[in-house]
GROMACS .gro file of C-alpha atoms in nm:
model
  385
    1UNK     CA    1 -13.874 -13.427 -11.838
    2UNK     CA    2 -13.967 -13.436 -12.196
    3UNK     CA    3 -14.016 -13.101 -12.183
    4UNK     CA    4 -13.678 -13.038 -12.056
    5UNK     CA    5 -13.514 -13.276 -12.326
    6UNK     CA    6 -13.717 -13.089 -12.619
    7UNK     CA    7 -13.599 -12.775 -12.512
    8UNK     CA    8 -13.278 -12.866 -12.480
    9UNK     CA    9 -13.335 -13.040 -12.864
   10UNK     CA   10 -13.445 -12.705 -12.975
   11UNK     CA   11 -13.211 -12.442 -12.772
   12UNK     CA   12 -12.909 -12.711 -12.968
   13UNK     CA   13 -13.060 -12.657 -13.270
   14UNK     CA   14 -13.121 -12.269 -13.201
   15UNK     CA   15 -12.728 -12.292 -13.164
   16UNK     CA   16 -12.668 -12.537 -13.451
   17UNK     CA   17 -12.849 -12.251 -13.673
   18UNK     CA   18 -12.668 -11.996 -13.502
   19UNK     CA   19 -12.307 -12.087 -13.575
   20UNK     CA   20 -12.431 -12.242 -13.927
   21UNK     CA   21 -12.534 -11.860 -13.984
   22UNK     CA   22 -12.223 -11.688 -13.796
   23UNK     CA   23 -12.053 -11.917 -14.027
   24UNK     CA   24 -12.212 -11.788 -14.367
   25UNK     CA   25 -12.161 -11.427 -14.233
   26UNK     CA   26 -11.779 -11.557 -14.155
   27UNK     CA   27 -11.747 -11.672 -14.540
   28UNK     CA   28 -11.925 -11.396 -14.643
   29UNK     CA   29 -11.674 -11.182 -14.458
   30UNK     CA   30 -11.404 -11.373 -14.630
   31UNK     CA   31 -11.508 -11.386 -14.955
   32UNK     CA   32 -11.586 -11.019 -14.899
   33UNK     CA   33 -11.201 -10.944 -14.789
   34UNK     CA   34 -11.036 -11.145 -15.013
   35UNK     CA   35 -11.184 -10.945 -15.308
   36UNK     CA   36 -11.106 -10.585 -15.104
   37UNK     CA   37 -10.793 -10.730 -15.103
   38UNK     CA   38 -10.728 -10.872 -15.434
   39UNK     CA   39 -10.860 -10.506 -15.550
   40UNK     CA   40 -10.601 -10.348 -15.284
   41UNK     CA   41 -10.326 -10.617 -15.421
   42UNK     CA   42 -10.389 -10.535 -15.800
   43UNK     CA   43 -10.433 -10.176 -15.716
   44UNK     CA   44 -10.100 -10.140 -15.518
   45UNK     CA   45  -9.944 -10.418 -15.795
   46UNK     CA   46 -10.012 -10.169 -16.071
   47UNK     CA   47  -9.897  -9.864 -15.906
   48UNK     CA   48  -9.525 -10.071 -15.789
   49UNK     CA   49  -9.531 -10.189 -16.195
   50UNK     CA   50  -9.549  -9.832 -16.259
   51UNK     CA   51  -9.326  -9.683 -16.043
   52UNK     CA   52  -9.094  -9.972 -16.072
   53UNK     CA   53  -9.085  -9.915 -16.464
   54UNK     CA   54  -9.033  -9.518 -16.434
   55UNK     CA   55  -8.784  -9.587 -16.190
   56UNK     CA   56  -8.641  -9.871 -16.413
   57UNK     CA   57  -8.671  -9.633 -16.754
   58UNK     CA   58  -8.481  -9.299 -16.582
   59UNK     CA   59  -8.236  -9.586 -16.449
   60UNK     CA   60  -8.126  -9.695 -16.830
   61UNK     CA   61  -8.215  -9.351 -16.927
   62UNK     CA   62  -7.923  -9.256 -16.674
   63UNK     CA   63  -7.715  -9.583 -16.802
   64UNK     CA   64  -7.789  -9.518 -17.188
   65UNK     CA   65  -7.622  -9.128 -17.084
   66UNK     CA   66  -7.366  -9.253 -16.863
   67UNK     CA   67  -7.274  -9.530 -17.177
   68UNK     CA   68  -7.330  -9.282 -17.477
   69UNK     CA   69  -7.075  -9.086 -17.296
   70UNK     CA   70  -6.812  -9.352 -17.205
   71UNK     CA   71  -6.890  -9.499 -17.556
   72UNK     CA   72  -6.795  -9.107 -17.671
   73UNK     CA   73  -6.476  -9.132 -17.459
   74UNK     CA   74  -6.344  -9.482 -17.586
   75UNK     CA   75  -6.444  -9.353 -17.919
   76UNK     CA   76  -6.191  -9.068 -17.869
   77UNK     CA   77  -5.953  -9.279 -17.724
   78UNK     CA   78  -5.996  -9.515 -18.034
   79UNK     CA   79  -5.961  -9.246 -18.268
   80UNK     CA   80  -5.631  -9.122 -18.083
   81UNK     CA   81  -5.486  -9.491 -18.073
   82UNK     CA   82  -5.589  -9.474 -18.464
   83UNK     CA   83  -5.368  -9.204 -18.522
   84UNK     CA   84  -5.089  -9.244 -18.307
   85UNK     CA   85  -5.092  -9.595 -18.504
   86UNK     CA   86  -5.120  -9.421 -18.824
   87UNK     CA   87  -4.840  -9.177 -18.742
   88UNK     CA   88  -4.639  -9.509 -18.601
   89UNK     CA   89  -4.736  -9.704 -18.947
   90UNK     CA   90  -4.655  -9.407 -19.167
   91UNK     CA   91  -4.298  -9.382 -18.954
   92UNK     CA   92  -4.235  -9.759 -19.009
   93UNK     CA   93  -4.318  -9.710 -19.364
   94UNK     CA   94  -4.070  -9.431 -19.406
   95UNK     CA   95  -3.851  -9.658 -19.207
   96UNK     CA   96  -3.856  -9.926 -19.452
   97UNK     CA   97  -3.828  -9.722 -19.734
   98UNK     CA   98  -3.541  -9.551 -19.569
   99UNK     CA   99  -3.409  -9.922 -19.575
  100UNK     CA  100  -3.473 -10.016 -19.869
  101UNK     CA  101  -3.301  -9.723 -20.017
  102UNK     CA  102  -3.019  -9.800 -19.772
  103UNK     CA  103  -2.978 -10.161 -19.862
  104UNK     CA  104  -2.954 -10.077 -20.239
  105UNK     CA  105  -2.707  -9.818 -20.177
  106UNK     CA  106  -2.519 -10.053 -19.961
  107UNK     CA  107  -2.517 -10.332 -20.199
  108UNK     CA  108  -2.402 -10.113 -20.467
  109UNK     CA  109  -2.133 -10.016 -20.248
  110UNK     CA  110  -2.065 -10.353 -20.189
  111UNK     CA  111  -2.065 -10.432 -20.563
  112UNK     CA  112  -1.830 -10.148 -20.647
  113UNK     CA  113  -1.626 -10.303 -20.304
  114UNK     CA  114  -1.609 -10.658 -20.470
  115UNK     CA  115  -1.513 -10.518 -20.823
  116UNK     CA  116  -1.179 -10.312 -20.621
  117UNK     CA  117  -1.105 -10.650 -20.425
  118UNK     CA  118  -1.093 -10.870 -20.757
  119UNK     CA  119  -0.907 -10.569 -20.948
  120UNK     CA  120  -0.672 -10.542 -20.613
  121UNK     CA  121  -0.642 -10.920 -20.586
  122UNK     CA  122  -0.541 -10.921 -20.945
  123UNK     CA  123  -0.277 -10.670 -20.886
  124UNK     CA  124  -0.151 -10.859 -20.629
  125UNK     CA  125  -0.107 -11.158 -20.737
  126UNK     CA  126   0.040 -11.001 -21.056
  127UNK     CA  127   0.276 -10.826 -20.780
  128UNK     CA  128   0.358 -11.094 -20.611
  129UNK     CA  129   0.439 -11.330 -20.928
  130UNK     CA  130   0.684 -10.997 -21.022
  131UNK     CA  131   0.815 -10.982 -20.629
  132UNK     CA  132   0.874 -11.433 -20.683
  133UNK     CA  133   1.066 -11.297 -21.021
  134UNK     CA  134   1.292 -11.025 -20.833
  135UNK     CA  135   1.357 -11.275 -20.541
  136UNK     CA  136   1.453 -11.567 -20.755
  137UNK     CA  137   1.741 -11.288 -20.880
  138UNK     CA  138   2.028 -11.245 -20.636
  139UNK     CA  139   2.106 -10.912 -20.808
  140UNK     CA  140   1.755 -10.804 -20.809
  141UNK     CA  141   1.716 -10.929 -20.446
  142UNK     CA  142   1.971 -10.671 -20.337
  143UNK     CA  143   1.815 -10.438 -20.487
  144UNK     CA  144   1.478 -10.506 -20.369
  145UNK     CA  145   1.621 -10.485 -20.004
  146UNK     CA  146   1.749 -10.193 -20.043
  147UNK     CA  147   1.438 -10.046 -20.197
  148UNK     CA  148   1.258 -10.166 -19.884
  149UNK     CA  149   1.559 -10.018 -19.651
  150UNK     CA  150   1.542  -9.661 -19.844
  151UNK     CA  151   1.154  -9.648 -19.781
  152UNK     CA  152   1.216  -9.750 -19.412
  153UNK     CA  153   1.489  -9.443 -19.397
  154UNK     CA  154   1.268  -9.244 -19.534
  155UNK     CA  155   0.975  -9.253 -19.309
  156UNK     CA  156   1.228  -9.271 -19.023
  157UNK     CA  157   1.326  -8.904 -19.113
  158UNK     CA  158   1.707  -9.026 -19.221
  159UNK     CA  159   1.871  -8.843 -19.434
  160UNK     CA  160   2.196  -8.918 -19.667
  161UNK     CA  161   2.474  -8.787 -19.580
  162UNK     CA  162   2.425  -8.659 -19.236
  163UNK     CA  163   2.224  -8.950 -19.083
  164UNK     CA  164   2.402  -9.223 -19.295
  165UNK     CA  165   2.609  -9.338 -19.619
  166UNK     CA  166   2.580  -9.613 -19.874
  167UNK     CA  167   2.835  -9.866 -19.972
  168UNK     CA  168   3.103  -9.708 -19.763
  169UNK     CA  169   3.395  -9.921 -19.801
  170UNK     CA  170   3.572  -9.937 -19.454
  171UNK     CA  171   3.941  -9.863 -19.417
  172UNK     CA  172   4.116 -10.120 -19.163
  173UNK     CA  173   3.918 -10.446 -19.338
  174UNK     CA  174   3.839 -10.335 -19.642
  175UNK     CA  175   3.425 -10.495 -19.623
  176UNK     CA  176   3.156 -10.289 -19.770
  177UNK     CA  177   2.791 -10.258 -19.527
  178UNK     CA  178   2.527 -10.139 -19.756
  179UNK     CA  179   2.454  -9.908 -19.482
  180UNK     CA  180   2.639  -9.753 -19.246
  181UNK     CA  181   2.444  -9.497 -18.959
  182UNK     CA  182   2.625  -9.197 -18.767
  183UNK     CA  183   2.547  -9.235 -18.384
  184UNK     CA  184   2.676  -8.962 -18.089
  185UNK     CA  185   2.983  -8.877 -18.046
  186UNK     CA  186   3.137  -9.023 -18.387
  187UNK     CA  187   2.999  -9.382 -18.356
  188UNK     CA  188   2.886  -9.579 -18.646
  189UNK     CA  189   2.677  -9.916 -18.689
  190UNK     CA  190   2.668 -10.101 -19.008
  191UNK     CA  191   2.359 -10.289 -19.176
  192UNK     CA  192   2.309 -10.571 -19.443
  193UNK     CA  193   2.012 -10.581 -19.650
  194UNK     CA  194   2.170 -10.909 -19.856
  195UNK     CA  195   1.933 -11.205 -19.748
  196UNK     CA  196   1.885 -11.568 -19.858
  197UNK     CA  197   1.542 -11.629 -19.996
  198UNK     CA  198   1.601 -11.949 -20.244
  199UNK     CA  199   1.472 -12.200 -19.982
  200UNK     CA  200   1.199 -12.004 -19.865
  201UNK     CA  201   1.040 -11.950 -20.222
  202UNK     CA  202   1.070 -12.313 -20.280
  203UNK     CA  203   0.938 -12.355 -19.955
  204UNK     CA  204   0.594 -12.180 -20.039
  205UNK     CA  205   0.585 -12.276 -20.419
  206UNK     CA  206   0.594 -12.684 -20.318
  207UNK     CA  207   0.296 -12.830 -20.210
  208UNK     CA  208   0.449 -13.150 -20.031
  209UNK     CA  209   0.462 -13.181 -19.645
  210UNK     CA  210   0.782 -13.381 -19.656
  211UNK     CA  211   0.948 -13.096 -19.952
  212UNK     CA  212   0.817 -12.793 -19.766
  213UNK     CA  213   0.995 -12.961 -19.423
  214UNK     CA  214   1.329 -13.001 -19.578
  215UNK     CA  215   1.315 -12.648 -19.756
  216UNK     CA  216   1.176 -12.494 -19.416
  217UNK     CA  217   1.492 -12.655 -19.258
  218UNK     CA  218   1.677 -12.557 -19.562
  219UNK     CA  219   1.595 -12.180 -19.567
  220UNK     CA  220   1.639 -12.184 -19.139
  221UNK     CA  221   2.009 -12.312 -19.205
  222UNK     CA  222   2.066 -12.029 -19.473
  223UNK     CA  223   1.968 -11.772 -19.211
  224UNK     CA  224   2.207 -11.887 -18.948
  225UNK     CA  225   2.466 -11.894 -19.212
  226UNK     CA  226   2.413 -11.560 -19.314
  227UNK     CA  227   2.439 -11.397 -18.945
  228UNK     CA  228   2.775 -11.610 -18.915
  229UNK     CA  229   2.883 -11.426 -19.259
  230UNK     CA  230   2.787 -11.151 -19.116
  231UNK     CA  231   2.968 -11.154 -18.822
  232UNK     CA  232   3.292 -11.223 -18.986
  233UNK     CA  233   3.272 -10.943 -19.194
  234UNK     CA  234   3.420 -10.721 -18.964
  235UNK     CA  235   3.112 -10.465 -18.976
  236UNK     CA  236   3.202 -10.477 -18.595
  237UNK     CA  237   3.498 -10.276 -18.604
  238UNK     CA  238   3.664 -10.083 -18.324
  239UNK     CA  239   3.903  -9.925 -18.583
  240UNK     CA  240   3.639  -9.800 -18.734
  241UNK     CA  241   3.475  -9.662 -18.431
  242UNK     CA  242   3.125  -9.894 -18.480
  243UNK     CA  243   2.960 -10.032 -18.180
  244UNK     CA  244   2.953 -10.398 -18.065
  245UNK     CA  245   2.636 -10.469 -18.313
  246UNK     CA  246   2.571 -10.488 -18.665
  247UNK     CA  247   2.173 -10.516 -18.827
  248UNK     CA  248   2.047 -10.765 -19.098
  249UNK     CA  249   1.773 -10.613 -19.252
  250UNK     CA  250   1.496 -10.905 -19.318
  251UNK     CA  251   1.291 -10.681 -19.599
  252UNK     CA  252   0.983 -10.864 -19.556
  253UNK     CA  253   0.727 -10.913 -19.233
  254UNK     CA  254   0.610 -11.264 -19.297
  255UNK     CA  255   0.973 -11.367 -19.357
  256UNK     CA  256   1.075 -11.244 -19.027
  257UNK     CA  257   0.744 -11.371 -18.847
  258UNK     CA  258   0.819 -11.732 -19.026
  259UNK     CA  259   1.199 -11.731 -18.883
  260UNK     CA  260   1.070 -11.634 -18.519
  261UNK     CA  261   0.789 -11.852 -18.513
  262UNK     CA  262   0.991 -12.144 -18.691
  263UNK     CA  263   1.331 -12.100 -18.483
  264UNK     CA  264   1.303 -11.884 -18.185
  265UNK     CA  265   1.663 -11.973 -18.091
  266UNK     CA  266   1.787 -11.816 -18.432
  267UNK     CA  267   1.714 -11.459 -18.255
  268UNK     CA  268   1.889 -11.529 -17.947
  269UNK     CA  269   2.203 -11.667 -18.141
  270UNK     CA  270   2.206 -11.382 -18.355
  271UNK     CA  271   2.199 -11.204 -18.070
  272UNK     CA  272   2.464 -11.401 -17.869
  273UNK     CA  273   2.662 -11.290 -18.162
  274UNK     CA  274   2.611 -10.922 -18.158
  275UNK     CA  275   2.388 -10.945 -18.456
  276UNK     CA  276   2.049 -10.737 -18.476
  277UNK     CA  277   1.767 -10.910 -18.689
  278UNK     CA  278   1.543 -10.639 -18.807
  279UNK     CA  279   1.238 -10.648 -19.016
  280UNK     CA  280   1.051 -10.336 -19.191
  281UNK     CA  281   0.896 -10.246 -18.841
  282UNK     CA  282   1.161 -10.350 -18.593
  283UNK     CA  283   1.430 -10.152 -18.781
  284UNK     CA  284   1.215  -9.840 -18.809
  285UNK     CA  285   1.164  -9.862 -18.461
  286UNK     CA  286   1.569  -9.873 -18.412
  287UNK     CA  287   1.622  -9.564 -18.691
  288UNK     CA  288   1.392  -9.372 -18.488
  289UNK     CA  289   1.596  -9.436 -18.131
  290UNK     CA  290   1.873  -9.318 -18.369
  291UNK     CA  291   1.738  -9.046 -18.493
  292UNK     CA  292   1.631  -8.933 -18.170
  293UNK     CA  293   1.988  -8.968 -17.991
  294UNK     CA  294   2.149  -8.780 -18.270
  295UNK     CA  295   1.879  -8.518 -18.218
  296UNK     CA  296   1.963  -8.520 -17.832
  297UNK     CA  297   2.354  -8.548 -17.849
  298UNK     CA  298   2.294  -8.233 -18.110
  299UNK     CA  299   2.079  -8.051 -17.818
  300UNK     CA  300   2.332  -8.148 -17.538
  301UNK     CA  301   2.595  -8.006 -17.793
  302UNK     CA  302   2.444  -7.699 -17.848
  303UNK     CA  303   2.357  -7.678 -17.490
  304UNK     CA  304   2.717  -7.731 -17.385
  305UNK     CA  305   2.831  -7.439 -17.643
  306UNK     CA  306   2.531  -7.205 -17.489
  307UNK     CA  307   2.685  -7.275 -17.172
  308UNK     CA  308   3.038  -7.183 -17.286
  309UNK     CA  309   2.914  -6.874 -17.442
  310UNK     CA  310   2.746  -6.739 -17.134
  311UNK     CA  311   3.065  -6.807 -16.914
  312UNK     CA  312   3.248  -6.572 -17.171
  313UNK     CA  313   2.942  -6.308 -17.139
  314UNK     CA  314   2.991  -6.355 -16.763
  315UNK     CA  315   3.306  -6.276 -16.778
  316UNK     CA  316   3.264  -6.018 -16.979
  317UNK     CA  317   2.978  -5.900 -16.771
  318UNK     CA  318   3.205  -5.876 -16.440
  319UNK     CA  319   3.456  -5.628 -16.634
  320UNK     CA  320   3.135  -5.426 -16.760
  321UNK     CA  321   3.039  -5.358 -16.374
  322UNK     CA  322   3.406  -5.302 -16.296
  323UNK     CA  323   3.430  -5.027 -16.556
  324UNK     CA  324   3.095  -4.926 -16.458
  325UNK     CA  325   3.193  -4.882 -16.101
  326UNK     CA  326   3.491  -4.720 -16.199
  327UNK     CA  327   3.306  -4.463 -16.407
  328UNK     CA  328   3.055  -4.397 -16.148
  329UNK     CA  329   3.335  -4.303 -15.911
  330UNK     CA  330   3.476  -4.077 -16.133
  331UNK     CA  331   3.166  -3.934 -16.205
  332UNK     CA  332   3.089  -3.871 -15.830
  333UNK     CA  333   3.482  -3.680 -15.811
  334UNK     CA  334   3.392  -3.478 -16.077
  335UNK     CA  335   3.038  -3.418 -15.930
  336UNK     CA  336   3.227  -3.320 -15.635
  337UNK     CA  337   3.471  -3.094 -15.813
  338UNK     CA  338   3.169  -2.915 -15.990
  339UNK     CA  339   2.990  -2.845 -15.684
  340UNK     CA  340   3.331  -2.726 -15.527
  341UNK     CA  341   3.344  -2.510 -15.815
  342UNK     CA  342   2.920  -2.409 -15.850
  343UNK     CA  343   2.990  -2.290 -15.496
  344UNK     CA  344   3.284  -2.195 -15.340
  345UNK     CA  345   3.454  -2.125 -15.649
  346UNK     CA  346   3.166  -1.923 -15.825
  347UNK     CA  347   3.138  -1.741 -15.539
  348UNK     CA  348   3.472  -1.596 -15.459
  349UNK     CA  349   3.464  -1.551 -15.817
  350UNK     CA  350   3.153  -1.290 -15.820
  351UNK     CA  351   3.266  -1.106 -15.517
  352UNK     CA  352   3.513  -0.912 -15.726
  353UNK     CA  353   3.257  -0.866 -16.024
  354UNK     CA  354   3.007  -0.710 -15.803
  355UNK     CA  355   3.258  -0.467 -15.683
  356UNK     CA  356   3.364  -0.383 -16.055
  357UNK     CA  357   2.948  -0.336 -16.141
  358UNK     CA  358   2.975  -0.111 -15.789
  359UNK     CA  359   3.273   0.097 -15.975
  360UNK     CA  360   3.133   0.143 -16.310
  361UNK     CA  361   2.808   0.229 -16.167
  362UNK     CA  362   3.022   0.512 -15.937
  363UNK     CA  363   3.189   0.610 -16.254
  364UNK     CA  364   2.857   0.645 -16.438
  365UNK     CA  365   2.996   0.388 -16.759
  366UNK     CA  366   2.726   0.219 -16.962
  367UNK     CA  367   2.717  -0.103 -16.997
  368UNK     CA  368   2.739  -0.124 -17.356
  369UNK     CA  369   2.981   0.110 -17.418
  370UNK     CA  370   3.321  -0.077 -17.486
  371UNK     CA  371   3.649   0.027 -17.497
  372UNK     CA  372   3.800   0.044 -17.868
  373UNK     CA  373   4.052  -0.173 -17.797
  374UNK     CA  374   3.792  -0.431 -17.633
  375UNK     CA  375   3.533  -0.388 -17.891
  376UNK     CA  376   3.785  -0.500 -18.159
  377UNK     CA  377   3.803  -0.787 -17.934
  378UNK     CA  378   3.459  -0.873 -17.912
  379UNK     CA  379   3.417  -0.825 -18.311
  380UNK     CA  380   3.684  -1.079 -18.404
  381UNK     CA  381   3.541  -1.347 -18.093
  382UNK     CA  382   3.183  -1.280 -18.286
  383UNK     CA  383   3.376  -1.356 -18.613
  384UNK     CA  384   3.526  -1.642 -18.494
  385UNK     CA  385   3.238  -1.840 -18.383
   0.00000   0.00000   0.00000
């Protein structure tokens, strides 16, 4: 039994020593391994590093290429934008010089502009303190109007004498129209230049409302009065072969524009009356309608006398072919005649000269020998012609 236990004491310590040693050998192992494979790790470590840094310098070698050469192209590009902005700067620049050269030339322009307007304003207002002189002149008014009137004609085409008169006096009453204008078929209309001013000058000279009211009113009243003047002036005169209107000639725009704008019904009254008011404009554009019936009625005239003419040539041109007939039937008798006679006639008439040539050939006679008595003949026919 103790025998038994002590070897089973020492087999468990046979196997204690056993695993204690398998154990050593096991670290041993380990220890062994772990440096193989920290050698293997550090080994295969290095050679990655390597490789990974080759691979890693031909990758930015390939990146530093690829960037040189996009850093080349936006280089180019730069320089391009640089120049196309240089061109674009140096155009701008020549564009504000161009400018600059413009503006100085325009405000010397404008200079030399202002000096006309003051000289211009200066004349004008020299002009018009000359034109408030003539109006405040009845006499020189006239005169003024009729200026006006005479530069109005005169642009119309008129012309005195054949398109109108002056200061023709008329017969049956005796007034005098400054103007009086030939119209188709011996018709006549008569103007007036003669208009009141007085209140209207007063009425732009005063500066109060209540003064420039009662000479506005003033001046309106002198124009109806006129028109009535007018109208009983006999310028619409059957007598006198005129038409159912006379013209007042208002020798100033504003004038007329201030009575129409003022006193529309003043127009229709004169009107109602069978009384034109005309200003500069209006009565050129009547002297033209004028002008251009005169022009026509001449036309129709002439193509009224064309017409008469060519019923006389017609006429005349229906004998022609009568005569012409005539002669060409004559001419065909006598064409008959000379055929009658180229034939018929010629013929019978040879028949007895070939039998004479027959004869004198039997009688052996020469053909230029003549007879004295018909050679004498032939010698005085010769002397004859």
């Amino acid at each position: 039994m103790e025998w038994f236990l002590a070897g089973l004491v020492f087999g468990a310590l046979i196997m204690l020593l056993f695993c204690y040693r398998r154990r050593k050998e096991k670290e041993v192992i380990t220890e062994k391994l772990k440096e193989s494979f920290s050698a293997l790790s550090l080994e295969a470590l290095s050679k990655n590093t390597e490789q990974f840094l080759k691979l890693a310098n031909e990758t930015l070698k390939a990146q530093t290429q690829v960037g040189e050469k996009e850093l080349e192209g936006k280089k180019e590009l730069i320089d391009q934008t640089l120049q196309v902005m240089a061109g674009e700067m140096e155009k701008v620049q020549h564009l504000v010089r161009s400018l600059e050269k413009d503006r100085e030339h325009k405000f010397a322009e404008l200079t030399t502009q202002l000096k006309y307007s003051a000289e211009q304003t200066a004349r004008l207002q020299e002009t018009a303190g000359q034109l408030r002189t003539i109006l405040a002149n009845t006499k020189a008014r006239g005169q003024w109007g009729e200026r006006m009137a005479e530069d109005v004609l005169k642009l119309a085409g008129l012309v005195e004498g054949i398109n109108y008169q002056k200061q023709k006096t008329l017969e049956s009453s005796g007034s005098r129209p400054d103007y009086t204008f030939f119209l188709p078929r011996d018709r006549k209309i008569n103007m007036d230049v003669k208009f009141p001013f007085d209140n209207y000058l007063r009425y732009l000279e005063t500066e109060n409302k209540d003064a420039q009211e009662e000479c506005k009113n003033r001046f309106l009243k002198d124009v109806r009065a006129r028109v009535r003047e007018v109208t009983g002036r006999d310028y619409i005169c059957p007598e006198e072969n005129t038409v159912d209107y006379a013209i007042v000639f208002i020798p100033n725009e504003q004038v007329y524009s201030f009575v129409h704008e003022n006193d529309r019904t003043i127009l229709d009254e004169a009107l109602k009356s069978r009384v034109i008011l005309c200003s500069p404009v209006t009565l050129y554009a009547v002297l033209v309608v004028i002008r251009q019936a005169m022009d026509n009625f001449s036309i129709e005239q002439a193509a009224a006398e064309i017409l008469s003419l060519l019923g006389s040539f017609n006429k005349q041109w229906e004998a022609f072919l009568k005569s012409l007939e005539k002669m060409g039937k004559k001419i065909d008798e006598a064409q008959k005649e000379f055929n009658l006679l180229n034939s018929i006639r010629r013929v019978r008439l040879e028949r007895p000269l070939r039998q004479i040539e027959d004869l004198r050939r039997e009688k052996g006679i020469p053909v230029n020998v003549l007879l004295p008595e018909s050679q004498a003949t032939a010698e005085a026919a010769v002397a004859e012609e």
